Structure formats: structure tokens, C-alpha cells
Amino acid sequence: MAHFSLTQLIAQEVNTTGGWLPFDRFMHLALYAPGLGYYAHDSAKFGVLPQSGSDFVTAPELSPLFGRALAVQVAQSLWSTGTDTVWEFGAGSGALAEQLINALDAQGTALSRYTIVDVSGALRARQQQRLAHFGDRVQWADRLPDALRGVVVGNEVLDAMPVKLLARSKGEWFERGVKTSERFGLLAQSAQAHEAINHEAKNRVEAVFEWSDRPTPLRPPIDVPGAHDVVTEIHPQQTAFISTLAQALGRGGTGAAFLIDYGFPEAEYWLPERTQGTLVCHQAHRMDDNPLVSVGDKDITAHVDFTGVALAAQNAGLDVLGYTSQGRFLINCGMAQMMEAADLPMRANAMKLLAEHEMGELFKVIGLATPGHAPALGFAAGDRTHRL
């Protein structure tokens, strides 16, 4: 299985970098190492039930009404920006792309091209199979272009971007990284160590990797009140992605982006009582807080700092169209009316996308655009931009 070799790869990199690896690098390898990381191999990831072999469900898999409602906002933004192209980042199973294209076609919205940017070759293969009937209208790109025109969508993309971990202990800040345990510290120097680490990975023994803290000048963007011990995340890769996306939209002349994910504004993200941060893992529809075991066999995520997203976008020249809960956004886009015409099972699943105790409040939506975009339908009521 993939995690044997992945564990070796990470352990060797720990050794070659002096015995300590920043957590964001560990997370990148665990998720995206070619052919080995969680998103780079063929395991089932998206599904409603664990019996399918999946690890978690995303909104498009839960209900096709998600894509239909989002398409209302996408259609308005295509009209407002005068464009006919949609870009999706991290398209997962391809379910959202299929829903959006079908809904835009049904609305009569002109869509000349739908481009997917996904770093996972395994997921790209699934997407290509699922979306083949759309022909050349659906294309794939390996990277963001320097200039981009059109409407960008991203569902649960930001949460999968590697984060740095910071730990405050006895009033001092440290960057939390990963080391190999003493038993495996000489991994690269013996075949016996390779054999031993394979055994440890196979049997899920928590002895290969350990946490290790180093002093750092890094800090959260706001002071965490109190002097108590804290572990939290900061998001340099998320900020860099938003800045790059904003610059590409600016060079393209016109465009908009709608990003949907779980997260908070900074005042909620760094509440003093959130002492263990937001980092979690997903496997077989269960959550745990230890990314150092079952490496490559489970997802690793952290909540999004939406204030950081907004500031990065504004600093690069974009306007914030709005920020609200997923439930409010979908209602603004007409999901309630869509549910009236749906059967009972579809209505029940759609309610999970709206209900505050399900996904409706945990997930948020932020809209960004080049100057001149019309007021966005998805934020017509319940906009929380003032909380960012």
C-alpha cells in the first residue's frame, strides 16, 4: 500500500533536512507526494457512507441542488463580467463540474469552456471519465494561468492547503514540526531500518514520527489573549494562492471567484478558548487529531482564515463581494424553491447543506471580484463582510 513508501519518503526527507521538517512540508508530502500522497493515489475519498470505502462527503456528492444553486450565482457573475468561462480548483470527483455545466446549460447561460485545475492525477482521471460527455468544453490545466478571465469556483480547496503550526508554551512561541523517533533516526543508513519502518507503518504503530518544536519569530496575525498554552495554525500558502489568483484575475481584466469552505473570521479563529487549533484528519467518515499516523491514508485539513483571504484579495486589487454562511448563500440563490420541486430524499439531503447544525453554518462562502461587479445574488441577505 502507498503509505509504506510514503512513510519512508517523509522520514528520509526529515533526515536530509537536519532531523526536523516544518509541518507544512510534512502535510504537503502526506497529501500530494506524487503517486503516494493521499490525493495522489486511487483510494476512494468522496462518498456519502463509509461502506463505499470513502472518507468524507462534500456538498456536491450530498445533493445535486448544491451545484444548481451555485450555478445561479455563477450565471450572474458570467453576465456581470462579460465572460463565458468557468475555472474550478480542486474538482474532486467531478460532481460539482457536472452539476454546474448542466445547470448553466439549462438556464441558457453561454459557457464556452470549463477548465479544471487539480494537482491530483488520480482525481483528474476520475474527472475525465465522468465529464467525457461534455467533450472539449471541459479542459484541464496543471497550473493557474498568468492572466485569467471568467468565474472561479472552489469548494473545499483552501482547507487542504498545507498550514504551518505554531505552539505557545509558557509564554514563548515555537514552530511545530516533525522528526523521526529515535528508533528510526538513522533510517537512511540501513536496509534494516527500511524494513522496520515498513513494519511500523503497516501496523499503525505511533513510533515513526513525533512532534518537535523550535523557537520562531512567526506569530498568528492577531494576539491570542492570555498566557496559556496554545497550538494553532497560520496560512501562508492560502494567502499566497489568493494573492496569485487575484493578480491573475486583474491581468485578465475581469472576473470573479467564489470559495466555499469551513472556517472563521480571525476574531473567531483565534479565540482564547480554541487552544488546540483546528487541524483534523478524516478517514472512513471519522475524525481524529493525529496526522502523524496512517500517513497517506487519510485527509488532513485546517479551517480557513477568511479574514486572511479577504485581505490578500483586497491587497491584490479585488473587491470583496460578500461573506456569509453556506446556508444563507444557497437560500439567496434559490435552493428553497428548488427543494419544493424535489422528492423527499433529495430534500432531506439538501437540508443538510442549509441547517445550522449540519453544514449550513460551519461552511462559509466568500465572493471576490475585479472592480465593477454587480451586487452578488448570493449575499443579498445575511452578508457578514463586516465581521471579517
mmCIF file of C-alpha atoms in Angstrom:
data_model
loop_
_atom_site.group_PDB
_atom_site.id
_atom_site.type_symbol
_atom_site.label_atom_id
_atom_site.label_comp_id
_atom_site.label_asym_id
_atom_site.label_seq_id
_atom_site.Cartn_x
_atom_site.Cartn_y
_atom_site.Cartn_z
ATOM 1 C CA MET A 1 0.000 0.000 0.000
ATOM 2 C CA ALA A 2 1.032 3.589 -0.631
ATOM 3 C CA HIS A 3 1.615 4.656 2.951
ATOM 4 C CA PHE A 4 4.624 2.294 3.398
ATOM 5 C CA SER A 5 6.693 4.079 0.765
ATOM 6 C CA LEU A 6 5.312 7.474 1.716
ATOM 7 C CA THR A 7 6.425 6.988 5.310
ATOM 8 C CA GLN A 8 9.905 6.137 4.063
ATOM 9 C CA LEU A 9 9.950 9.181 1.784
ATOM 10 C CA ILE A 10 8.990 11.578 4.569
ATOM 11 C CA ALA A 11 11.392 10.005 7.054
ATOM 12 C CA GLN A 12 14.248 10.321 4.580
ATOM 13 C CA GLU A 13 13.412 13.986 3.961
ATOM 14 C CA VAL A 14 13.364 14.596 7.723
ATOM 15 C CA ASN A 15 16.858 13.167 7.921
ATOM 16 C CA THR A 16 18.215 15.079 4.934
ATOM 17 C CA THR A 17 16.915 18.391 6.328
ATOM 18 C CA GLY A 18 18.732 18.040 9.627
ATOM 19 C CA GLY A 19 16.244 15.941 11.541
ATOM 20 C CA TRP A 20 13.316 18.380 11.528
ATOM 21 C CA LEU A 21 10.616 19.095 8.952
ATOM 22 C CA PRO A 22 8.183 22.041 9.152
ATOM 23 C CA PHE A 23 4.636 20.778 9.406
ATOM 24 C CA ASP A 24 3.518 22.459 6.185
ATOM 25 C CA ARG A 25 6.106 20.414 4.286
ATOM 26 C CA PHE A 26 5.030 17.238 6.085
ATOM 27 C CA MET A 27 1.392 17.976 5.228
ATOM 28 C CA HIS A 28 2.272 18.647 1.592
ATOM 29 C CA LEU A 29 4.031 15.292 1.267
ATOM 30 C CA ALA A 30 1.300 13.430 3.151
ATOM 31 C CA LEU A 31 -1.366 14.783 0.809
ATOM 32 C CA TYR A 32 0.371 15.418 -2.510
ATOM 33 C CA ALA A 33 3.613 13.426 -2.883
ATOM 34 C CA PRO A 34 3.373 12.087 -6.472
ATOM 35 C CA GLY A 35 1.823 8.637 -6.544
ATOM 36 C CA LEU A 36 1.984 8.305 -2.766
ATOM 37 C CA GLY A 37 0.151 11.149 -1.005
ATOM 38 C CA TYR A 38 -3.488 10.928 -0.010
ATOM 39 C CA TYR A 39 -4.730 12.908 -3.010
ATOM 40 C CA ALA A 40 -2.258 11.257 -5.390
ATOM 41 C CA HIS A 41 -3.386 7.633 -5.173
ATOM 42 C CA ASP A 42 -6.524 5.766 -6.172
ATOM 43 C CA SER A 43 -8.360 5.242 -2.879
ATOM 44 C CA ALA A 44 -11.998 6.262 -2.652
ATOM 45 C CA LYS A 45 -12.243 9.642 -0.947
ATOM 46 C CA PHE A 46 -15.667 11.133 -1.591
ATOM 47 C CA GLY A 47 -18.874 9.346 -0.666
ATOM 48 C CA VAL A 48 -21.977 9.534 1.481
ATOM 49 C CA LEU A 49 -21.323 6.390 3.550
ATOM 50 C CA PRO A 50 -18.150 4.667 4.812
ATOM 51 C CA GLN A 51 -19.328 1.400 3.228
ATOM 52 C CA SER A 52 -18.241 2.862 -0.106
ATOM 53 C CA GLY A 53 -14.652 2.978 1.160
ATOM 54 C CA SER A 54 -14.825 6.779 1.237
ATOM 55 C CA ASP A 55 -13.505 9.063 3.952
ATOM 56 C CA PHE A 56 -15.818 12.100 3.828
ATOM 57 C CA VAL A 57 -18.660 13.653 1.874
ATOM 58 C CA THR A 58 -18.641 17.046 0.191
ATOM 59 C CA ALA A 59 -21.675 19.119 -0.721
ATOM 60 C CA PRO A 60 -21.876 18.135 -4.427
ATOM 61 C CA GLU A 61 -21.916 14.431 -3.517
ATOM 62 C CA LEU A 62 -24.611 15.071 -0.934
ATOM 63 C CA SER A 63 -27.077 16.823 -3.237
ATOM 64 C CA PRO A 64 -27.171 17.972 -6.877
ATOM 65 C CA LEU A 65 -29.096 21.023 -5.677
ATOM 66 C CA PHE A 66 -25.802 22.410 -4.393
ATOM 67 C CA GLY A 67 -24.460 22.827 -7.914
ATOM 68 C CA ARG A 68 -27.779 24.056 -9.256
ATOM 69 C CA ALA A 69 -27.950 26.815 -6.648
ATOM 70 C CA LEU A 70 -24.306 27.806 -7.083
ATOM 71 C CA ALA A 71 -24.952 27.991 -10.835
ATOM 72 C CA VAL A 72 -27.394 30.862 -10.232
ATOM 73 C CA GLN A 73 -24.554 32.943 -8.803
ATOM 74 C CA VAL A 74 -22.077 31.763 -11.443
ATOM 75 C CA ALA A 75 -24.509 32.738 -14.203
ATOM 76 C CA GLN A 76 -24.955 36.217 -12.738
ATOM 77 C CA SER A 77 -21.192 36.679 -12.467
ATOM 78 C CA LEU A 78 -20.592 35.488 -16.020
ATOM 79 C CA TRP A 79 -23.091 38.120 -17.151
ATOM 80 C CA SER A 80 -21.652 40.817 -14.879
ATOM 81 C CA THR A 81 -18.075 40.197 -16.014
ATOM 82 C CA GLY A 82 -18.995 39.677 -19.659
ATOM 83 C CA THR A 83 -17.201 36.322 -19.754
ATOM 84 C CA ASP A 84 -18.140 32.774 -20.765
ATOM 85 C CA THR A 85 -15.535 30.667 -18.955
ATOM 86 C CA VAL A 86 -15.586 28.904 -15.583
ATOM 87 C CA TRP A 87 -12.499 27.722 -13.710
ATOM 88 C CA GLU A 88 -12.729 25.186 -10.905
ATOM 89 C CA PHE A 89 -9.911 24.488 -8.475
ATOM 90 C CA GLY A 90 -9.732 21.076 -6.822
ATOM 91 C CA ALA A 91 -12.678 19.489 -8.626
ATOM 92 C CA GLY A 92 -12.711 16.287 -6.551
ATOM 93 C CA SER A 93 -14.907 13.637 -8.121
ATOM 94 C CA GLY A 94 -16.109 15.996 -10.849
ATOM 95 C CA ALA A 95 -19.620 16.127 -9.345
ATOM 96 C CA LEU A 96 -19.704 19.915 -8.981
ATOM 97 C CA ALA A 97 -18.437 20.480 -12.513
ATOM 98 C CA GLU A 98 -21.146 18.199 -13.877
ATOM 99 C CA GLN A 99 -23.854 19.946 -11.853
ATOM 100 C CA LEU A 100 -22.706 23.430 -12.808
ATOM 101 C CA ILE A 101 -22.432 22.731 -16.535
ATOM 102 C CA ASN A 102 -25.837 21.023 -16.636
ATOM 103 C CA ALA A 103 -27.461 23.854 -14.674
ATOM 104 C CA LEU A 104 -25.860 26.629 -16.735
ATOM 105 C CA ASP A 105 -26.958 24.888 -19.937
ATOM 106 C CA ALA A 106 -30.492 24.519 -18.566
ATOM 107 C CA GLN A 107 -30.551 28.243 -17.740
ATOM 108 C CA GLY A 108 -29.390 29.101 -21.248
ATOM 109 C CA THR A 109 -26.178 30.678 -19.959
ATOM 110 C CA ALA A 110 -23.402 30.758 -22.562
ATOM 111 C CA LEU A 111 -20.468 28.642 -21.382
ATOM 112 C CA SER A 112 -17.710 28.111 -23.894
ATOM 113 C CA ARG A 113 -15.163 26.434 -21.614
ATOM 114 C CA TYR A 114 -14.917 24.856 -18.167
ATOM 115 C CA THR A 115 -11.329 24.464 -17.017
ATOM 116 C CA ILE A 116 -10.309 22.355 -14.023
ATOM 117 C CA VAL A 117 -7.041 22.885 -12.156
ATOM 118 C CA ASP A 118 -6.250 19.860 -9.991
ATOM 119 C CA VAL A 119 -2.882 18.697 -8.686
ATOM 120 C CA SER A 120 -4.087 15.104 -8.299
ATOM 121 C CA GLY A 121 -3.517 12.893 -11.307
ATOM 122 C CA ALA A 122 -5.691 10.180 -9.769
ATOM 123 C CA LEU A 123 -8.629 12.552 -9.326
ATOM 124 C CA ARG A 124 -8.099 14.040 -12.767
ATOM 125 C CA ALA A 125 -8.564 10.587 -14.291
ATOM 126 C CA ARG A 126 -11.890 10.185 -12.479
ATOM 127 C CA GLN A 127 -12.996 13.649 -13.550
ATOM 128 C CA GLN A 128 -12.133 12.975 -17.183
ATOM 129 C CA GLN A 129 -14.193 9.797 -17.157
ATOM 130 C CA ARG A 130 -17.174 11.450 -15.508
ATOM 131 C CA LEU A 131 -17.143 14.561 -17.687
ATOM 132 C CA ALA A 132 -16.224 12.972 -21.028
ATOM 133 C CA HIS A 133 -19.747 13.523 -22.422
ATOM 134 C CA PHE A 134 -19.178 17.292 -22.337
ATOM 135 C CA GLY A 135 -16.424 16.928 -24.927
ATOM 136 C CA ASP A 136 -13.861 19.669 -25.482
ATOM 137 C CA ARG A 137 -15.764 22.212 -23.412
ATOM 138 C CA VAL A 138 -14.114 20.703 -20.317
ATOM 139 C CA GLN A 139 -10.348 21.071 -20.163
ATOM 140 C CA TRP A 140 -7.663 20.544 -17.557
ATOM 141 C CA ALA A 141 -4.727 22.734 -16.617
ATOM 142 C CA ASP A 142 -1.729 21.991 -14.428
ATOM 143 C CA ARG A 143 -1.477 25.487 -13.019
ATOM 144 C CA LEU A 144 -3.149 28.838 -12.763
ATOM 145 C CA PRO A 145 -2.516 30.967 -15.869
ATOM 146 C CA ASP A 146 -0.795 34.323 -15.561
ATOM 147 C CA ALA A 147 -3.973 36.064 -16.743
ATOM 148 C CA LEU A 148 -7.455 34.725 -16.100
ATOM 149 C CA ARG A 149 -10.877 35.887 -17.317
ATOM 150 C CA GLY A 150 -14.056 34.289 -16.085
ATOM 151 C CA VAL A 151 -15.609 32.941 -12.906
ATOM 152 C CA VAL A 152 -13.625 30.814 -10.466
ATOM 153 C CA VAL A 153 -15.216 28.314 -8.084
ATOM 154 C CA GLY A 154 -13.545 26.305 -5.355
ATOM 155 C CA ASN A 155 -15.363 24.001 -2.941
ATOM 156 C CA GLU A 156 -13.227 22.733 -0.047
ATOM 157 C CA VAL A 157 -9.970 23.773 -1.694
ATOM 158 C CA LEU A 158 -8.460 26.168 0.825
ATOM 159 C CA ASP A 159 -8.778 23.770 3.767
ATOM 160 C CA ALA A 160 -6.491 21.258 2.043
ATOM 161 C CA MET A 161 -3.633 23.738 1.599
ATOM 162 C CA PRO A 162 -0.703 22.983 3.926
ATOM 163 C CA VAL A 163 -0.513 25.088 7.068
ATOM 164 C CA LYS A 164 2.242 25.978 9.488
ATOM 165 C CA LEU A 165 1.731 25.008 13.119
ATOM 166 C CA LEU A 166 2.609 27.345 15.969
ATOM 167 C CA ALA A 167 2.718 26.377 19.624
ATOM 168 C CA ARG A 168 2.800 28.774 22.567
ATOM 169 C CA SER A 169 4.316 27.143 25.633
ATOM 170 C CA LYS A 170 4.966 29.015 28.884
ATOM 171 C CA GLY A 171 4.533 32.299 27.048
ATOM 172 C CA GLU A 172 7.062 31.516 24.266
ATOM 173 C CA TRP A 173 6.179 30.813 20.628
ATOM 174 C CA PHE A 174 7.565 27.842 18.710
ATOM 175 C CA GLU A 175 7.055 26.427 15.247
ATOM 176 C CA ARG A 176 5.856 22.846 15.494
ATOM 177 C CA GLY A 177 7.448 20.431 13.082
ATOM 178 C CA VAL A 178 8.044 16.717 12.689
ATOM 179 C CA LYS A 179 11.006 14.490 13.468
ATOM 180 C CA THR A 180 11.523 10.763 13.279
ATOM 181 C CA SER A 181 11.561 8.972 16.583
ATOM 182 C CA GLU A 182 14.934 8.000 17.982
ATOM 183 C CA ARG A 183 14.409 4.420 16.864
ATOM 184 C CA PHE A 184 14.155 5.480 13.210
ATOM 185 C CA GLY A 185 16.565 8.392 13.239
ATOM 186 C CA LEU A 186 19.104 6.506 11.140
ATOM 187 C CA LEU A 187 16.533 5.390 8.597
ATOM 188 C CA ALA A 188 18.507 6.351 5.515
ATOM 189 C CA GLN A 189 21.587 4.441 6.679
ATOM 190 C CA SER A 190 20.392 0.855 6.856
ATOM 191 C CA ALA A 191 18.217 -1.618 4.978
ATOM 192 C CA GLN A 192 17.097 -2.998 8.334
ATOM 193 C CA ALA A 193 15.675 0.403 9.210
ATOM 194 C CA HIS A 194 13.689 0.434 5.963
ATOM 195 C CA GLU A 195 12.254 -2.956 6.868
ATOM 196 C CA ALA A 196 11.445 -1.807 10.395
ATOM 197 C CA ILE A 197 9.699 1.358 9.272
ATOM 198 C CA ASN A 198 7.601 -0.659 6.839
ATOM 199 C CA HIS A 199 6.518 -2.843 9.736
ATOM 200 C CA GLU A 200 5.643 0.174 11.871
ATOM 201 C CA ALA A 201 3.614 1.795 9.089
ATOM 202 C CA LYS A 202 1.818 -1.453 8.304
ATOM 203 C CA ASN A 203 0.777 -1.968 11.895
ATOM 204 C CA ARG A 204 -0.044 1.728 12.554
ATOM 205 C CA VAL A 205 2.365 1.894 15.462
ATOM 206 C CA GLU A 206 2.788 5.522 16.578
ATOM 207 C CA ALA A 207 6.574 5.383 16.659
ATOM 208 C CA VAL A 208 7.817 6.634 13.298
ATOM 209 C CA PHE A 209 7.092 10.377 13.592
ATOM 210 C CA GLU A 210 6.978 12.692 16.602
ATOM 211 C CA TRP A 211 6.256 16.364 17.167
ATOM 212 C CA SER A 212 9.215 18.674 17.633
ATOM 213 C CA ASP A 213 9.122 22.416 18.422
ATOM 214 C CA ARG A 214 11.672 25.098 17.521
ATOM 215 C CA PRO A 215 11.774 28.784 18.514
ATOM 216 C CA THR A 216 10.321 31.046 15.813
ATOM 217 C CA PRO A 217 9.614 34.710 15.098
ATOM 218 C CA LEU A 218 6.319 33.650 13.441
ATOM 219 C CA ARG A 219 3.083 34.699 15.128
ATOM 220 C CA PRO A 220 -0.650 34.493 14.449
ATOM 221 C CA PRO A 221 -1.959 37.624 12.701
ATOM 222 C CA ILE A 222 -3.638 38.773 15.925
ATOM 223 C CA ASP A 223 -2.586 38.349 19.525
ATOM 224 C CA VAL A 224 -4.040 35.292 21.225
ATOM 225 C CA PRO A 225 -5.190 36.664 24.603
ATOM 226 C CA GLY A 226 -3.849 35.103 27.757
ATOM 227 C CA ALA A 227 -0.654 33.306 28.657
ATOM 228 C CA HIS A 228 -1.991 29.741 28.487
ATOM 229 C CA ASP A 229 -0.510 27.107 26.155
ATOM 230 C CA VAL A 230 -1.919 27.142 22.612
ATOM 231 C CA VAL A 231 -1.448 25.177 19.390
ATOM 232 C CA THR A 232 -2.749 26.877 16.262
ATOM 233 C CA GLU A 233 -2.213 27.286 12.524
ATOM 234 C CA ILE A 234 -1.180 30.071 10.196
ATOM 235 C CA HIS A 235 -1.867 30.046 6.465
ATOM 236 C CA PRO A 236 0.959 31.378 4.266
ATOM 237 C CA GLN A 237 0.130 29.051 1.346
ATOM 238 C CA GLN A 238 -3.541 30.024 1.447
ATOM 239 C CA THR A 239 -2.596 33.709 1.384
ATOM 240 C CA ALA A 240 -0.146 33.163 -1.469
ATOM 241 C CA PHE A 241 -2.782 31.309 -3.508
ATOM 242 C CA ILE A 242 -5.338 34.092 -3.048
ATOM 243 C CA SER A 243 -2.775 36.735 -3.996
ATOM 244 C CA THR A 244 -1.793 34.809 -7.131
ATOM 245 C CA LEU A 245 -5.436 34.242 -8.079
ATOM 246 C CA ALA A 246 -6.247 37.927 -7.568
ATOM 247 C CA GLN A 247 -3.294 39.011 -9.683
ATOM 248 C CA ALA A 248 -4.325 36.624 -12.474
ATOM 249 C CA LEU A 249 -7.878 37.988 -12.450
ATOM 250 C CA GLY A 250 -6.505 41.524 -12.504
ATOM 251 C CA ARG A 251 -4.309 40.771 -15.508
ATOM 252 C CA GLY A 252 -7.256 39.138 -17.250
ATOM 253 C CA GLY A 253 -9.203 42.344 -16.873
ATOM 254 C CA THR A 254 -12.420 40.994 -15.365
ATOM 255 C CA GLY A 255 -13.562 38.059 -13.294
ATOM 256 C CA ALA A 256 -14.931 36.780 -10.011
ATOM 257 C CA ALA A 257 -14.263 33.961 -7.551
ATOM 258 C CA PHE A 258 -16.494 32.100 -5.094
ATOM 259 C CA LEU A 259 -14.771 29.993 -2.472
ATOM 260 C CA ILE A 260 -16.722 27.681 -0.171
ATOM 261 C CA ASP A 261 -15.138 26.096 2.872
ATOM 262 C CA TYR A 262 -15.297 25.660 6.619
ATOM 263 C CA GLY A 263 -13.635 28.415 8.584
ATOM 264 C CA PHE A 264 -13.936 31.623 10.574
ATOM 265 C CA PRO A 265 -13.013 35.302 10.518
ATOM 266 C CA GLU A 266 -9.853 35.955 12.502
ATOM 267 C CA ALA A 267 -11.643 37.146 15.656
ATOM 268 C CA GLU A 268 -13.291 33.712 15.908
ATOM 269 C CA TYR A 269 -10.346 31.705 14.598
ATOM 270 C CA TRP A 270 -8.012 32.812 17.380
ATOM 271 C CA LEU A 271 -10.431 32.778 20.281
ATOM 272 C CA PRO A 272 -8.502 32.183 23.517
ATOM 273 C CA GLU A 273 -10.503 29.034 24.237
ATOM 274 C CA ARG A 274 -9.531 27.431 20.898
ATOM 275 C CA THR A 275 -6.377 26.046 22.486
ATOM 276 C CA GLN A 276 -5.763 23.148 20.077
ATOM 277 C CA GLY A 277 -6.329 24.904 16.768
ATOM 278 C CA THR A 278 -8.495 23.434 14.007
ATOM 279 C CA LEU A 279 -6.276 20.781 12.411
ATOM 280 C CA VAL A 280 -8.162 17.497 11.898
ATOM 281 C CA CYS A 281 -7.921 14.316 9.847
ATOM 282 C CA HIS A 282 -10.704 12.447 8.050
ATOM 283 C CA GLN A 283 -10.739 8.689 7.486
ATOM 284 C CA ALA A 284 -13.727 6.378 6.953
ATOM 285 C CA HIS A 285 -16.085 9.245 7.920
ATOM 286 C CA ARG A 286 -14.397 9.619 11.297
ATOM 287 C CA MET A 287 -12.278 12.489 12.557
ATOM 288 C CA ASP A 288 -9.087 12.395 14.574
ATOM 289 C CA ASP A 289 -6.425 14.914 15.520
ATOM 290 C CA ASN A 290 -3.230 12.950 14.809
ATOM 291 C CA PRO A 291 -1.791 13.483 11.314
ATOM 292 C CA LEU A 292 1.382 11.554 12.201
ATOM 293 C CA VAL A 293 -0.198 8.105 11.873
ATOM 294 C CA SER A 294 -1.798 6.374 8.879
ATOM 295 C CA VAL A 295 0.125 8.857 6.749
ATOM 296 C CA GLY A 296 -1.215 8.912 3.200
ATOM 297 C CA ASP A 297 -4.361 7.020 4.148
ATOM 298 C CA LYS A 298 -6.360 9.970 5.462
ATOM 299 C CA ASP A 299 -7.124 13.582 4.706
ATOM 300 C CA ILE A 300 -5.521 16.392 6.720
ATOM 301 C CA THR A 301 -7.296 19.741 6.872
ATOM 302 C CA ALA A 302 -7.447 23.015 8.768
ATOM 303 C CA HIS A 303 -10.191 25.621 8.902
ATOM 304 C CA VAL A 304 -9.867 28.688 6.694
ATOM 305 C CA ASP A 305 -8.946 32.153 7.963
ATOM 306 C CA PHE A 306 -11.461 34.131 5.896
ATOM 307 C CA THR A 307 -10.126 37.470 7.104
ATOM 308 C CA GLY A 308 -6.754 36.497 5.648
ATOM 309 C CA VAL A 309 -8.465 35.560 2.373
ATOM 310 C CA ALA A 310 -10.237 38.912 2.176
ATOM 311 C CA LEU A 311 -7.136 40.954 2.993
ATOM 312 C CA ALA A 312 -4.968 39.084 0.473
ATOM 313 C CA ALA A 313 -7.584 39.635 -2.222
ATOM 314 C CA GLN A 314 -8.016 43.322 -1.429
ATOM 315 C CA ASN A 315 -4.268 43.906 -1.294
ATOM 316 C CA ALA A 316 -4.051 42.483 -4.816
ATOM 317 C CA GLY A 317 -6.832 44.716 -6.148
ATOM 318 C CA LEU A 318 -10.028 42.668 -5.824
ATOM 319 C CA ASP A 319 -13.280 43.699 -4.181
ATOM 320 C CA VAL A 320 -14.990 41.512 -1.584
ATOM 321 C CA LEU A 321 -18.495 40.874 -2.935
ATOM 322 C CA GLY A 322 -19.675 39.297 0.276
ATOM 323 C CA TYR A 323 -19.111 36.751 3.014
ATOM 324 C CA THR A 324 -21.840 34.631 4.563
ATOM 325 C CA SER A 325 -22.791 31.158 5.702
ATOM 326 C CA GLN A 326 -23.273 28.432 3.119
ATOM 327 C CA GLY A 327 -26.895 28.031 4.199
ATOM 328 C CA ARG A 328 -27.708 31.713 3.673
ATOM 329 C CA PHE A 329 -25.823 31.808 0.357
ATOM 330 C CA LEU A 330 -27.715 28.808 -1.044
ATOM 331 C CA ILE A 331 -31.063 30.193 0.094
ATOM 332 C CA ASN A 332 -30.233 33.510 -1.582
ATOM 333 C CA CYS A 333 -29.525 31.533 -4.769
ATOM 334 C CA GLY A 334 -32.960 29.887 -4.702
ATOM 335 C CA MET A 335 -32.345 26.483 -3.107
ATOM 336 C CA ALA A 336 -35.566 26.618 -1.080
ATOM 337 C CA GLN A 337 -37.593 26.890 -4.279
ATOM 338 C CA MET A 338 -35.568 24.081 -5.846
ATOM 339 C CA MET A 339 -36.304 21.861 -2.835
ATOM 340 C CA GLU A 340 -40.051 22.354 -3.302
ATOM 341 C CA ALA A 341 -39.831 20.579 -6.645
ATOM 342 C CA ALA A 342 -37.580 17.771 -5.348
ATOM 343 C CA ASP A 343 -38.526 14.410 -3.886
ATOM 344 C CA LEU A 344 -38.277 13.717 -0.157
ATOM 345 C CA PRO A 345 -34.813 12.066 -0.128
ATOM 346 C CA MET A 346 -33.342 14.944 -2.141
ATOM 347 C CA ARG A 347 -34.962 17.496 0.152
ATOM 348 C CA ALA A 348 -33.584 15.712 3.207
ATOM 349 C CA ASN A 349 -30.026 15.771 1.852
ATOM 350 C CA ALA A 350 -30.370 19.375 0.732
ATOM 351 C CA MET A 351 -31.417 20.340 4.262
ATOM 352 C CA LYS A 352 -28.010 19.135 5.487
ATOM 353 C CA LEU A 353 -26.472 21.836 3.311
ATOM 354 C CA LEU A 354 -28.678 24.509 4.889
ATOM 355 C CA ALA A 355 -29.196 23.526 8.524
ATOM 356 C CA GLU A 356 -27.092 25.356 11.102
ATOM 357 C CA HIS A 357 -26.287 22.148 12.995
ATOM 358 C CA GLU A 358 -25.130 20.443 9.777
ATOM 359 C CA MET A 359 -23.122 22.156 7.002
ATOM 360 C CA GLY A 360 -25.154 25.334 6.717
ATOM 361 C CA GLU A 361 -23.307 27.322 9.389
ATOM 362 C CA LEU A 362 -19.939 25.586 9.596
ATOM 363 C CA PHE A 363 -19.278 26.278 5.897
ATOM 364 C CA LYS A 364 -18.907 29.832 4.648
ATOM 365 C CA VAL A 365 -18.821 31.442 1.212
ATOM 366 C CA ILE A 366 -16.676 34.393 0.215
ATOM 367 C CA GLY A 367 -17.060 36.208 -3.089
ATOM 368 C CA LEU A 368 -14.250 38.194 -4.728
ATOM 369 C CA ALA A 369 -14.249 40.143 -7.984
ATOM 370 C CA THR A 370 -12.474 42.688 -10.100
ATOM 371 C CA PRO A 371 -13.968 46.190 -9.651
ATOM 372 C CA GLY A 372 -17.331 46.835 -11.279
ATOM 373 C CA HIS A 373 -19.116 43.573 -10.478
ATOM 374 C CA ALA A 374 -22.836 43.934 -9.765
ATOM 375 C CA PRO A 375 -24.085 43.193 -6.213
ATOM 376 C CA ALA A 376 -23.893 39.408 -5.935
ATOM 377 C CA LEU A 377 -27.148 37.486 -5.514
ATOM 378 C CA GLY A 378 -25.616 35.033 -3.055
ATOM 379 C CA PHE A 379 -25.032 37.786 -0.489
ATOM 380 C CA ALA A 380 -28.316 39.667 -0.934
ATOM 381 C CA ALA A 381 -29.349 38.808 2.642
ATOM 382 C CA GLY A 382 -27.262 37.835 5.644
ATOM 383 C CA ASP A 383 -23.964 39.293 4.441
ATOM 384 C CA ARG A 384 -21.294 39.152 7.154
ATOM 385 C CA THR A 385 -18.498 41.064 5.475
ATOM 386 C CA HIS A 386 -18.441 43.436 8.443
ATOM 387 C CA ARG A 387 -17.250 40.558 10.629
ATOM 388 C CA LEU A 388 -14.115 39.881 8.613
#
